[in-house]
Short mmCIF file of C-alpha atoms in Angstrom, two decimals:
data_model
loop_
_atom_site.label_atom_id
_atom_site.label_comp_id
_atom_site.label_asym_id
_atom_site.label_seq_id
_atom_site.Cartn_x
_atom_site.Cartn_y
_atom_site.Cartn_z
CA MET A 1 -124.41 -80.99 -26.58
CA GLN A 2 -126.83 -83.60 -27.90
CA VAL A 3 -126.80 -86.93 -26.00
CA THR A 4 -128.04 -90.17 -27.55
CA LEU A 5 -128.42 -93.34 -25.51
CA HIS A 6 -128.59 -96.71 -27.29
CA GLN A 7 -130.53 -98.77 -24.81
CA ASP A 8 -130.19 -101.92 -26.93
CA LYS A 9 -126.43 -101.86 -26.29
CA CYS A 10 -126.64 -101.00 -22.57
CA VAL A 11 -125.26 -103.63 -20.15
CA ALA A 12 -126.67 -101.96 -17.03
CA SER A 13 -123.27 -101.19 -15.57
CA GLY A 14 -124.56 -97.90 -14.15
CA GLN A 15 -121.22 -96.18 -14.83
CA CYS A 16 -123.06 -93.34 -16.56
CA VAL A 17 -125.13 -92.69 -13.44
CA LEU A 18 -121.99 -92.64 -11.29
CA ALA A 19 -120.41 -90.12 -13.68
CA ALA A 20 -123.44 -87.88 -14.35
CA GLN A 21 -126.41 -88.59 -12.13
CA ASP A 22 -128.35 -85.53 -13.30
CA VAL A 23 -128.32 -86.81 -16.87
CA PHE A 24 -128.62 -90.59 -16.51
CA ASP A 25 -130.58 -92.99 -14.35
CA GLN A 26 -131.23 -96.75 -14.41
CA ARG A 27 -134.53 -98.60 -14.86
CA ASP A 28 -135.49 -100.39 -11.64
CA LEU A 29 -136.43 -103.58 -13.46
CA ASP A 30 -133.24 -104.42 -15.34
CA GLY A 31 -130.83 -101.55 -14.70
CA VAL A 32 -130.85 -100.41 -18.34
CA ALA A 33 -129.80 -96.76 -18.51
CA VAL A 34 -132.37 -94.01 -18.95
CA LEU A 35 -131.59 -90.59 -20.40
CA LEU A 36 -133.00 -87.81 -18.22
CA ASP A 37 -131.75 -84.86 -20.26
CA ASP A 38 -130.66 -85.16 -23.91
CA ARG A 39 -129.40 -81.54 -23.95
CA PRO A 40 -127.66 -81.11 -20.62
CA PRO A 41 -126.42 -77.67 -19.53
CA ALA A 42 -122.78 -76.73 -20.12
CA GLU A 43 -121.71 -77.24 -16.52
CA LEU A 44 -122.51 -80.96 -16.87
CA HIS A 45 -120.71 -81.54 -20.18
CA ASP A 46 -117.47 -82.82 -18.62
CA ASP A 47 -119.42 -85.33 -16.54
CA VAL A 48 -121.40 -86.47 -19.58
CA ARG A 49 -118.22 -86.87 -21.61
CA GLN A 50 -116.81 -89.02 -18.82
CA ALA A 51 -120.03 -91.08 -18.79
CA ALA A 52 -119.70 -91.72 -22.52
CA THR A 53 -116.02 -92.62 -22.15
CA VAL A 54 -116.43 -95.10 -19.31
CA CYS A 55 -119.54 -96.81 -20.71
CA PRO A 56 -118.25 -100.36 -21.26
CA ALA A 57 -120.91 -100.98 -23.91
CA LEU A 58 -120.29 -97.85 -26.02
CA ALA A 59 -123.99 -97.06 -25.62
CA ILE A 60 -123.70 -93.27 -25.28
CA ALA A 61 -123.11 -91.03 -28.30
CA LEU A 62 -122.43 -87.30 -28.09
CA ALA A 63 -122.80 -84.66 -30.77
CA ASP A 64 -122.60 -80.90 -30.92
CA ALA A 65 -125.96 -79.21 -30.67
CA MET B 1 -94.82 -79.96 -15.66
CA ASN B 2 -92.59 -81.48 -18.29
CA THR B 3 -94.76 -82.54 -21.21
CA PRO B 4 -93.20 -85.12 -23.53
CA GLY B 5 -93.07 -84.14 -27.18
CA ASN B 6 -93.43 -87.64 -28.54
CA VAL B 7 -95.70 -90.30 -27.02
CA VAL B 8 -95.86 -93.90 -28.26
CA VAL B 9 -98.65 -96.27 -27.20
CA VAL B 10 -98.13 -100.00 -27.78
CA GLY B 11 -101.40 -101.90 -27.83
CA ALA B 12 -104.50 -100.65 -29.65
CA SER B 13 -107.34 -102.22 -27.76
CA VAL B 14 -109.40 -100.38 -25.14
CA ALA B 15 -106.51 -99.30 -22.89
CA GLY B 16 -104.16 -98.20 -25.67
CA LEU B 17 -106.79 -96.34 -27.64
CA THR B 18 -108.21 -94.69 -24.52
CA ALA B 19 -104.74 -93.49 -23.50
CA ALA B 20 -104.25 -91.93 -26.93
CA VAL B 21 -107.71 -90.35 -27.02
CA THR B 22 -107.37 -89.01 -23.46
CA LEU B 23 -104.01 -87.40 -24.25
CA ARG B 24 -105.65 -85.45 -27.08
CA THR B 25 -108.70 -84.62 -24.96
CA LEU B 26 -106.39 -83.17 -22.32
CA GLY B 27 -104.82 -80.94 -24.93
CA TYR B 28 -101.66 -82.87 -25.75
CA ASP B 29 -100.57 -81.60 -29.17
CA GLY B 30 -97.25 -83.41 -29.62
CA ARG B 31 -96.46 -86.44 -31.76
CA LEU B 32 -98.53 -89.52 -31.04
CA THR B 33 -98.08 -93.07 -32.36
CA LEU B 34 -100.47 -95.98 -31.73
CA ILE B 35 -99.16 -99.48 -32.47
CA GLY B 36 -101.39 -102.57 -32.52
CA ASP B 37 -100.68 -106.12 -33.66
CA GLU B 38 -104.18 -106.82 -35.00
CA PRO B 39 -105.13 -105.74 -38.51
CA HIS B 40 -108.55 -104.49 -37.38
CA THR B 41 -109.23 -101.01 -36.12
CA PRO B 42 -109.78 -101.05 -32.33
CA TYR B 43 -112.87 -102.90 -31.14
CA ASN B 44 -114.68 -103.73 -27.93
CA ARG B 45 -113.98 -107.17 -26.49
CA PRO B 46 -116.83 -108.05 -24.09
CA PRO B 47 -119.34 -108.74 -26.91
CA LEU B 48 -116.97 -111.33 -28.46
CA SER B 49 -118.02 -114.03 -25.99
CA LYS B 50 -121.63 -112.82 -25.97
CA GLN B 51 -123.38 -111.16 -28.93
CA ILE B 52 -120.68 -111.80 -31.56
CA LEU B 53 -120.39 -115.47 -30.65
CA ALA B 54 -124.16 -115.88 -30.49
CA GLY B 55 -124.42 -114.22 -33.91
CA THR B 56 -126.82 -111.50 -32.79
CA TRP B 57 -124.28 -108.74 -33.59
CA GLU B 58 -121.93 -108.28 -36.53
CA PRO B 59 -118.37 -106.94 -36.08
CA ASP B 60 -119.17 -103.40 -37.26
CA ARG B 61 -121.19 -102.93 -34.12
CA ILE B 62 -118.22 -103.25 -31.76
CA LYS B 63 -115.83 -100.71 -33.28
CA LEU B 64 -114.44 -98.42 -30.59
CA ARG B 65 -114.05 -95.51 -33.03
CA THR B 66 -115.18 -94.81 -36.58
CA ASP B 67 -112.48 -94.37 -39.22
CA GLU B 68 -113.20 -90.64 -39.17
CA GLU B 69 -112.76 -90.45 -35.40
CA LEU B 70 -109.48 -92.34 -35.69
CA SER B 71 -108.32 -89.89 -38.30
CA ASP B 72 -109.29 -86.98 -36.02
CA LEU B 73 -106.92 -88.41 -33.41
CA ASP B 74 -104.06 -87.04 -35.53
CA ALA B 75 -101.89 -90.01 -34.62
CA ARG B 76 -99.60 -92.27 -36.60
CA LEU B 77 -101.56 -95.55 -36.63
CA LEU B 78 -99.48 -98.69 -37.03
CA PHE B 79 -102.04 -101.50 -37.03
CA GLY B 80 -101.14 -105.07 -37.92
CA ARG B 81 -97.63 -104.38 -36.59
CA SER B 82 -96.17 -106.16 -33.57
CA ALA B 83 -93.69 -104.65 -31.16
CA THR B 84 -90.89 -107.14 -30.50
CA GLY B 85 -88.45 -105.23 -28.35
CA LEU B 86 -87.91 -102.24 -26.09
CA ASP B 87 -84.70 -100.32 -25.46
CA THR B 88 -85.42 -98.11 -22.44
CA ALA B 89 -81.97 -96.50 -22.52
CA ALA B 90 -82.34 -95.31 -26.12
CA ARG B 91 -86.12 -94.92 -25.66
CA ARG B 92 -87.00 -96.94 -28.74
CA VAL B 93 -89.63 -99.57 -29.50
CA VAL B 94 -88.54 -102.20 -32.02
CA LEU B 95 -91.10 -103.65 -34.45
CA GLU B 96 -91.16 -107.14 -35.94
CA ASP B 97 -90.02 -105.94 -39.35
CA GLY B 98 -86.94 -104.32 -37.79
CA ASP B 99 -88.27 -100.77 -37.86
CA SER B 100 -88.09 -98.85 -34.63
CA VAL B 101 -90.03 -95.95 -33.16
CA SER B 102 -88.52 -93.52 -30.66
CA TYR B 103 -90.45 -92.01 -27.75
CA ASP B 104 -90.22 -89.52 -24.94
CA ALA B 105 -93.04 -91.27 -23.10
CA LEU B 106 -94.25 -94.82 -23.67
CA VAL B 107 -97.56 -96.41 -22.71
CA ILE B 108 -97.55 -100.22 -22.62
CA ALA B 109 -101.04 -101.62 -23.20
CA THR B 110 -100.39 -104.99 -24.83
CA GLY B 111 -103.01 -106.87 -22.82
CA VAL B 112 -102.89 -110.61 -22.32
CA THR B 113 -102.37 -113.74 -24.41
CA PRO B 114 -104.72 -116.67 -23.79
CA ASN B 115 -103.16 -119.79 -22.30
CA SER B 116 -103.22 -122.80 -24.58
CA LEU B 117 -103.50 -126.53 -23.90
CA PRO B 118 -100.39 -128.47 -24.90
CA GLY B 119 -100.96 -130.87 -27.75
CA ALA B 120 -104.37 -129.54 -28.81
CA HIS B 121 -104.10 -126.46 -30.94
CA HIS B 122 -102.86 -128.09 -34.13
CA LEU B 123 -106.29 -129.72 -34.46
CA ALA B 124 -109.12 -128.18 -36.44
CA GLY B 125 -112.08 -127.50 -34.19
CA VAL B 126 -109.97 -126.44 -31.19
CA HIS B 127 -110.32 -122.72 -30.45
CA LEU B 128 -109.03 -119.96 -28.24
CA LEU B 129 -111.22 -116.91 -27.71
CA ARG B 130 -109.45 -113.59 -27.38
CA THR B 131 -109.62 -111.69 -30.65
CA LEU B 132 -112.36 -110.82 -33.12
CA ASP B 133 -110.88 -113.32 -35.59
CA ASP B 134 -110.96 -115.99 -32.85
CA ALA B 135 -114.64 -115.27 -32.17
CA LEU B 136 -115.62 -115.33 -35.85
CA ALA B 137 -113.74 -118.59 -36.44
CA LEU B 138 -115.40 -120.21 -33.43
CA ARG B 139 -118.81 -118.93 -34.46
CA ALA B 140 -118.40 -120.39 -37.94
CA ASP B 141 -117.34 -123.74 -36.47
CA LEU B 142 -120.31 -123.83 -34.09
CA ARG B 143 -122.56 -123.50 -37.12
CA HIS B 144 -120.76 -125.91 -39.42
CA LYS B 145 -123.35 -128.65 -38.99
CA PRO B 146 -126.52 -129.16 -36.97
CA GLY B 147 -126.20 -130.67 -33.50
CA VAL B 148 -122.56 -129.76 -32.98
CA LYS B 149 -121.13 -131.13 -29.74
CA VAL B 150 -119.14 -128.49 -27.88
CA ALA B 151 -116.63 -129.02 -25.08
CA VAL B 152 -115.63 -125.91 -23.14
CA VAL B 153 -112.41 -126.36 -21.19
CA GLY B 154 -112.26 -123.86 -18.33
CA ALA B 155 -115.21 -122.40 -16.42
CA GLY B 156 -114.07 -118.85 -15.70
CA PHE B 157 -115.62 -115.72 -17.24
CA LEU B 158 -114.86 -116.61 -20.81
CA GLY B 159 -115.65 -120.32 -20.67
CA SER B 160 -118.91 -119.72 -18.82
CA GLU B 161 -120.03 -117.06 -21.29
CA ALA B 162 -119.03 -119.18 -24.27
CA ALA B 163 -120.98 -122.13 -22.86
CA ALA B 164 -124.04 -119.92 -22.39
CA ALA B 165 -123.76 -118.57 -25.95
CA ALA B 166 -123.45 -122.11 -27.36
CA ARG B 167 -126.50 -123.26 -25.39
CA ARG B 168 -128.37 -120.28 -26.81
CA MET B 169 -127.55 -121.77 -30.22
CA GLN B 170 -129.23 -125.02 -29.00
CA LEU B 171 -125.93 -126.92 -29.11
CA ASP B 172 -124.88 -129.83 -26.93
CA VAL B 173 -122.44 -128.31 -24.41
CA THR B 174 -120.11 -129.83 -21.82
CA MET B 175 -118.03 -127.60 -19.56
CA ILE B 176 -114.92 -128.99 -17.89
CA ASP B 177 -112.97 -127.46 -15.00
CA PRO B 178 -110.60 -128.88 -12.40
CA ARG B 179 -112.26 -126.77 -9.69
CA PRO B 180 -115.46 -128.00 -8.03
CA VAL B 181 -117.67 -125.17 -9.37
CA PRO B 182 -117.46 -122.64 -12.24
CA MET B 183 -116.09 -119.14 -11.51
CA ARG B 184 -114.90 -120.21 -8.08
CA ARG B 185 -111.74 -118.12 -8.29
CA GLN B 186 -113.77 -115.01 -9.12
CA PHE B 187 -116.70 -115.35 -6.72
CA GLY B 188 -115.90 -117.94 -4.02
CA ASP B 189 -117.70 -121.22 -3.43
CA ARG B 190 -121.10 -119.94 -2.38
CA ILE B 191 -121.87 -117.72 -5.38
CA ALA B 192 -119.96 -119.99 -7.75
CA GLY B 193 -122.27 -122.80 -6.69
CA LEU B 194 -125.19 -120.74 -7.97
CA VAL B 195 -123.40 -120.23 -11.30
CA GLY B 196 -122.94 -124.00 -11.55
CA ARG B 197 -126.63 -124.60 -10.95
CA LEU B 198 -127.47 -121.97 -13.54
CA HIS B 199 -125.49 -123.82 -16.20
CA THR B 200 -126.97 -127.17 -15.24
CA LYS B 201 -130.48 -125.73 -15.30
CA ASN B 202 -129.82 -124.41 -18.79
CA GLY B 203 -128.72 -127.80 -20.06
CA VAL B 204 -124.92 -127.68 -19.85
CA SER B 205 -123.32 -130.93 -18.80
CA MET B 206 -120.93 -129.86 -16.01
CA ARG B 207 -117.74 -131.88 -15.50
CA CYS B 208 -116.16 -130.21 -12.48
CA GLY B 209 -113.21 -131.46 -10.48
CA THR B 210 -111.58 -132.99 -13.53
CA GLY B 211 -109.16 -131.99 -16.26
CA VAL B 212 -108.39 -133.02 -19.81
CA ARG B 213 -106.00 -135.95 -20.36
CA ARG B 214 -105.90 -136.13 -24.15
CA PHE B 215 -107.66 -135.31 -27.38
CA PHE B 216 -108.91 -137.66 -30.09
CA GLU B 217 -108.76 -136.73 -33.73
CA SER B 218 -109.66 -137.89 -37.17
CA GLY B 219 -108.02 -136.41 -40.25
CA GLY B 220 -106.58 -133.54 -38.27
CA ARG B 221 -109.91 -132.55 -36.72
CA VAL B 222 -110.82 -133.02 -33.08
CA THR B 223 -113.43 -135.70 -32.43
CA GLY B 224 -113.41 -136.01 -28.66
CA LEU B 225 -111.45 -135.96 -25.45
CA GLU B 226 -110.59 -138.06 -22.46
CA LEU B 227 -110.87 -136.48 -19.03
CA THR B 228 -108.53 -137.19 -16.14
CA ASP B 229 -111.33 -139.09 -14.39
CA GLY B 230 -111.45 -141.45 -17.39
CA THR B 231 -114.61 -140.06 -18.98
CA LEU B 232 -114.67 -140.12 -22.79
CA LEU B 233 -116.53 -137.27 -24.50
CA ASP B 234 -117.42 -136.75 -28.15
CA ALA B 235 -116.65 -133.21 -29.29
CA ASP B 236 -116.78 -131.51 -32.69
CA VAL B 237 -115.64 -128.19 -31.28
CA VAL B 238 -113.46 -127.46 -28.24
CA VAL B 239 -113.17 -124.02 -26.66
CA VAL B 240 -110.05 -123.62 -24.54
CA ALA B 241 -110.64 -120.89 -21.95
CA ILE B 242 -108.07 -121.55 -19.24
CA GLY B 243 -106.95 -118.04 -18.45
CA ALA B 244 -104.43 -115.72 -19.98
CA ALA B 245 -100.95 -114.39 -19.32
CA PRO B 246 -99.76 -110.78 -19.60
CA ALA B 247 -98.29 -110.12 -23.07
CA VAL B 248 -94.81 -109.11 -21.91
CA GLY B 249 -92.62 -111.40 -24.02
CA TRP B 250 -91.54 -108.46 -26.17
CA LEU B 251 -90.23 -106.69 -23.05
CA ALA B 252 -87.63 -109.34 -22.17
CA GLY B 253 -84.28 -107.68 -21.63
CA SER B 254 -85.78 -104.20 -21.41
CA GLY B 255 -84.90 -103.86 -17.73
CA LEU B 256 -88.55 -103.43 -16.73
CA GLU B 257 -89.78 -105.45 -13.77
CA LEU B 258 -91.88 -108.25 -15.25
CA GLY B 259 -93.57 -110.28 -12.55
CA ASN B 260 -97.25 -110.83 -13.04
CA GLY B 261 -97.37 -108.22 -15.81
CA VAL B 262 -95.47 -104.95 -16.09
CA GLU B 263 -94.83 -103.96 -12.49
CA CYS B 264 -95.61 -100.32 -11.84
CA ASP B 265 -95.70 -97.93 -8.92
CA PRO B 266 -99.06 -96.57 -7.67
CA THR B 267 -99.07 -93.99 -10.50
CA CYS B 268 -98.77 -96.81 -13.09
CA ARG B 269 -95.19 -95.81 -13.93
CA ALA B 270 -92.80 -98.69 -14.64
CA ALA B 271 -89.62 -96.71 -15.38
CA PRO B 272 -88.74 -93.12 -16.27
CA GLY B 273 -91.10 -92.18 -19.12
CA VAL B 274 -92.68 -95.67 -19.21
CA TYR B 275 -96.23 -96.42 -18.07
CA ALA B 276 -98.56 -99.42 -18.32
CA ALA B 277 -102.35 -99.64 -18.52
CA GLY B 278 -105.01 -102.31 -18.82
CA ASP B 279 -104.70 -106.10 -18.55
CA VAL B 280 -100.90 -106.06 -18.78
CA ALA B 281 -100.32 -103.66 -15.88
CA SER B 282 -99.58 -104.71 -12.32
CA TRP B 283 -99.65 -101.82 -9.87
CA HIS B 284 -100.16 -101.04 -6.22
CA ASN B 285 -103.75 -99.95 -5.58
CA ASP B 286 -103.53 -97.70 -2.52
CA HIS B 287 -107.28 -97.96 -1.85
CA PHE B 288 -106.97 -101.66 -1.03
CA GLY B 289 -103.35 -101.57 0.05
CA CYS B 290 -102.26 -104.33 -2.31
CA ARG B 291 -100.80 -104.96 -5.74
CA MET B 292 -103.25 -106.02 -8.44
CA ARG B 293 -103.59 -106.74 -12.13
CA LEU B 294 -107.10 -106.69 -13.56
CA GLU B 295 -108.49 -108.11 -16.79
CA HIS B 296 -111.63 -106.00 -16.59
CA ARG B 297 -113.17 -103.84 -19.28
CA LEU B 298 -113.75 -100.77 -17.10
CA ASN B 299 -110.25 -100.94 -15.64
CA ALA B 300 -108.75 -100.71 -19.11
CA THR B 301 -110.58 -97.41 -19.62
CA GLU B 302 -110.00 -95.92 -16.20
CA GLN B 303 -106.36 -96.94 -15.94
CA ALA B 304 -105.61 -95.57 -19.41
CA GLN B 305 -107.20 -92.24 -18.46
CA ALA B 306 -105.09 -92.11 -15.31
CA VAL B 307 -101.94 -92.98 -17.27
CA ALA B 308 -102.63 -90.26 -19.84
CA ARG B 309 -102.91 -87.70 -17.03
CA ASN B 310 -99.69 -88.98 -15.47
CA VAL B 311 -97.84 -88.94 -18.79
CA LEU B 312 -98.67 -85.24 -18.86
CA GLY B 313 -97.19 -84.80 -15.40
CA GLU B 314 -100.06 -85.11 -12.95
CA GLY B 315 -98.35 -87.89 -10.95
CA GLN B 316 -101.48 -89.07 -9.12
CA PRO B 317 -101.90 -92.62 -7.75
CA PHE B 318 -104.49 -94.75 -9.54
CA ALA B 319 -106.65 -96.21 -6.75
CA PRO B 320 -109.99 -97.33 -8.19
CA VAL B 321 -112.71 -99.60 -6.93
CA PRO B 322 -112.68 -102.30 -9.65
CA TYR B 323 -115.89 -103.18 -11.49
CA PHE B 324 -116.75 -106.18 -13.67
CA TRP B 325 -119.80 -107.95 -15.00
CA THR B 326 -120.78 -111.15 -16.76
CA ASP B 327 -123.94 -112.16 -18.62
CA GLN B 328 -124.94 -115.83 -18.65
CA TYR B 329 -128.47 -116.89 -19.66
CA ASP B 330 -130.87 -114.72 -17.65
CA ALA B 331 -128.25 -113.86 -15.02
CA HIS B 332 -126.63 -110.44 -15.10
CA ILE B 333 -123.87 -110.55 -12.47
CA GLN B 334 -121.95 -107.40 -11.54
CA ALA B 335 -119.37 -106.73 -8.89
CA TYR B 336 -117.37 -103.89 -7.34
CA GLY B 337 -114.19 -104.33 -5.35
CA ILE B 338 -111.97 -107.31 -4.60
CA PHE B 339 -112.82 -110.85 -3.48
CA PRO B 340 -110.04 -112.27 -1.30
CA ALA B 341 -109.75 -115.95 -0.45
CA ASP B 342 -110.71 -115.63 3.19
CA ALA B 343 -113.51 -113.06 2.86
CA GLU B 344 -116.77 -113.30 4.79
CA LEU B 345 -120.06 -113.01 2.96
CA ALA B 346 -123.34 -111.32 3.92
CA VAL B 347 -126.59 -110.86 2.01
CA LEU B 348 -127.56 -107.16 1.85
CA HIS B 349 -130.51 -107.33 -0.54
CA GLY B 350 -132.83 -110.07 -1.79
CA GLU B 351 -132.04 -113.71 -1.21
CA LEU B 352 -129.60 -116.13 -2.78
CA GLU B 353 -132.28 -118.56 -3.89
CA GLY B 354 -134.51 -115.81 -5.28
CA GLY B 355 -132.54 -114.87 -8.40
CA HIS B 356 -132.10 -111.25 -7.27
CA PHE B 357 -129.62 -110.34 -4.56
CA VAL B 358 -126.61 -108.30 -3.48
CA VAL B 359 -123.94 -109.78 -1.24
CA ALA B 360 -121.07 -108.01 0.50
CA TYR B 361 -117.60 -109.47 0.97
CA GLY B 362 -115.80 -108.58 4.19
CA HIS B 363 -112.05 -108.83 4.77
CA ARG B 364 -109.98 -107.73 7.77
CA GLY B 365 -112.97 -105.93 9.25
CA ARG B 366 -113.88 -103.93 6.13
CA VAL B 367 -116.27 -104.25 3.22
CA VAL B 368 -113.99 -104.92 0.24
CA GLY B 369 -116.51 -106.06 -2.37
CA VAL B 370 -120.17 -106.13 -3.31
CA LEU B 371 -121.69 -108.47 -5.89
CA GLY B 372 -125.14 -108.17 -7.44
CA TRP B 373 -127.13 -110.86 -9.22
CA ASN B 374 -129.86 -109.29 -11.37
CA SER B 375 -129.88 -106.28 -9.01
CA PRO B 376 -128.03 -103.50 -10.86
CA CYS B 377 -129.67 -100.51 -9.20
CA GLU B 378 -129.31 -101.86 -5.66
CA LEU B 379 -125.70 -102.82 -6.37
CA ARG B 380 -124.79 -99.33 -7.60
CA LYS B 381 -126.17 -97.82 -4.41
CA LEU B 382 -124.22 -100.29 -2.25
CA ARG B 383 -120.96 -99.63 -4.11
CA GLN B 384 -120.33 -96.77 -1.69
CA LEU B 385 -119.64 -99.34 1.07
CA VAL B 386 -116.55 -100.40 -0.87
CA VAL B 387 -115.53 -96.82 -1.64
CA ASP B 388 -115.81 -96.02 2.09
CA ARG B 389 -114.19 -99.31 3.18
CA ALA B 390 -117.09 -99.51 5.59
CA PRO B 391 -116.48 -101.42 8.84
CA TRP B 392 -117.81 -104.96 8.40
CA THR B 393 -119.80 -104.80 11.61
CA SER B 394 -121.53 -101.58 10.49
CA ILE B 395 -123.44 -103.40 7.74
CA LEU B 396 -124.66 -106.13 10.08
CA PRO B 397 -127.10 -104.51 12.54
CA THR B 398 -129.48 -107.43 12.15
CA PRO B 399 -127.44 -109.84 10.10
CA PRO B 400 -129.85 -111.72 7.85
CA THR B 401 -127.34 -114.31 6.74
CA VAL B 402 -123.59 -114.39 7.32
CA TRP B 403 -121.12 -117.06 6.42
CA PRO B 404 -117.65 -117.22 7.92
CA GLY B 405 -114.57 -116.99 5.75
CA ARG B 406 -112.31 -119.74 4.47
CA HIS B 407 -114.72 -120.85 1.80
CA LEU B 408 -113.64 -118.39 -0.87
CA SER B 409 -110.70 -118.66 -3.15
CA ALA B 410 -108.50 -115.87 -4.37
CA SER B 411 -109.50 -113.56 -7.15
CA LEU B 412 -106.50 -111.33 -6.71
CA ARG B 413 -103.42 -111.87 -8.75
#
């Protein structure tokens, strides 16, 4: 799985961190999401898919890798 | 588990589309129909009152799915088609052109319809803001000549965001609301007072505690309005943002309970084989022990996911901690939970006058909500207090600032 995060769309909701905290974090300054791992291991894929689904700004894109 | 062979989803915005997508993600391989009354493919609404209105984004940027992804859904897509009736006995949805679509399971996700002001909407220059077409029409009108004077009627989420977007376009903006401060119903007096000051600081002329008596026109176009306190205002453009009502007109006579929206049980089921999700759904949230209906972006997603699981037989209550946010000028305001009328308020992080803070709302001895102002990371960490329904006294070992209740107004519907 290849994860892409579009920070310019992010609204700092932090929903991605709640869904997959090993893959996403938030910048202290403004809460914009940060991608910790753009190729997360298989056991995290369900969490990452949930993060992409609940992102209210559609800022997370997933592709096969 | 008794999986339906034929699922129909009415409403093709976030909730409807998410229900359809989640069904497929969960392995549902039966027939699937998605009906939406707008001609556009599904799009995301929050940017309408922000980036789309301000002109910094074009509509392509808010599509919820590409055409290819929609095609991969393997669903019958009926866009630009309105549902006008429901026969729950025969399990059929009737469309405006007289066609009908049968179902084994139905998901109702028809959202809300904005309230209008009597006697105003025949005039050019008077706008509602709900759909992409609404936003593009308003945007064009805001640009139609330099120095446009804008009156925003209603100071809730939508009105406040529209006023901020218009100020960003350097326009002359007046915001009118019968309540004493903007967003009072959402946040209570104390935080709403800060929102009011934010608008004033950014150059909006606030007219609170007054309503609109009548509109003036010339040649069919609005030219101004008279407020109930007698004030006369020039206006080239009027934005009417006075709330919205659940879009349930098409369900009259269906036998469904239609109070404040489609009334559902805790699993979001309204009748055998019939579920509701998103803005239109009223259900009992077991976490807070009360019925609610939310017009929040995240709820549309989460409730639709829960409904999809329940359509496939899971039968689990939907009991989330609600989340919403609003962006106005340099303020990014986010909140988790509920904000009852008689809640108490305590500052947990930062200070109210400092532009960065988190406050907790306490009700019946428990933390029921947390709200952050330019403090997203701190707010996310404090969300757990709402998840845990933490005892109110447990967060106040050395209370920095606490205000008693009775100064908030209801945000629950």
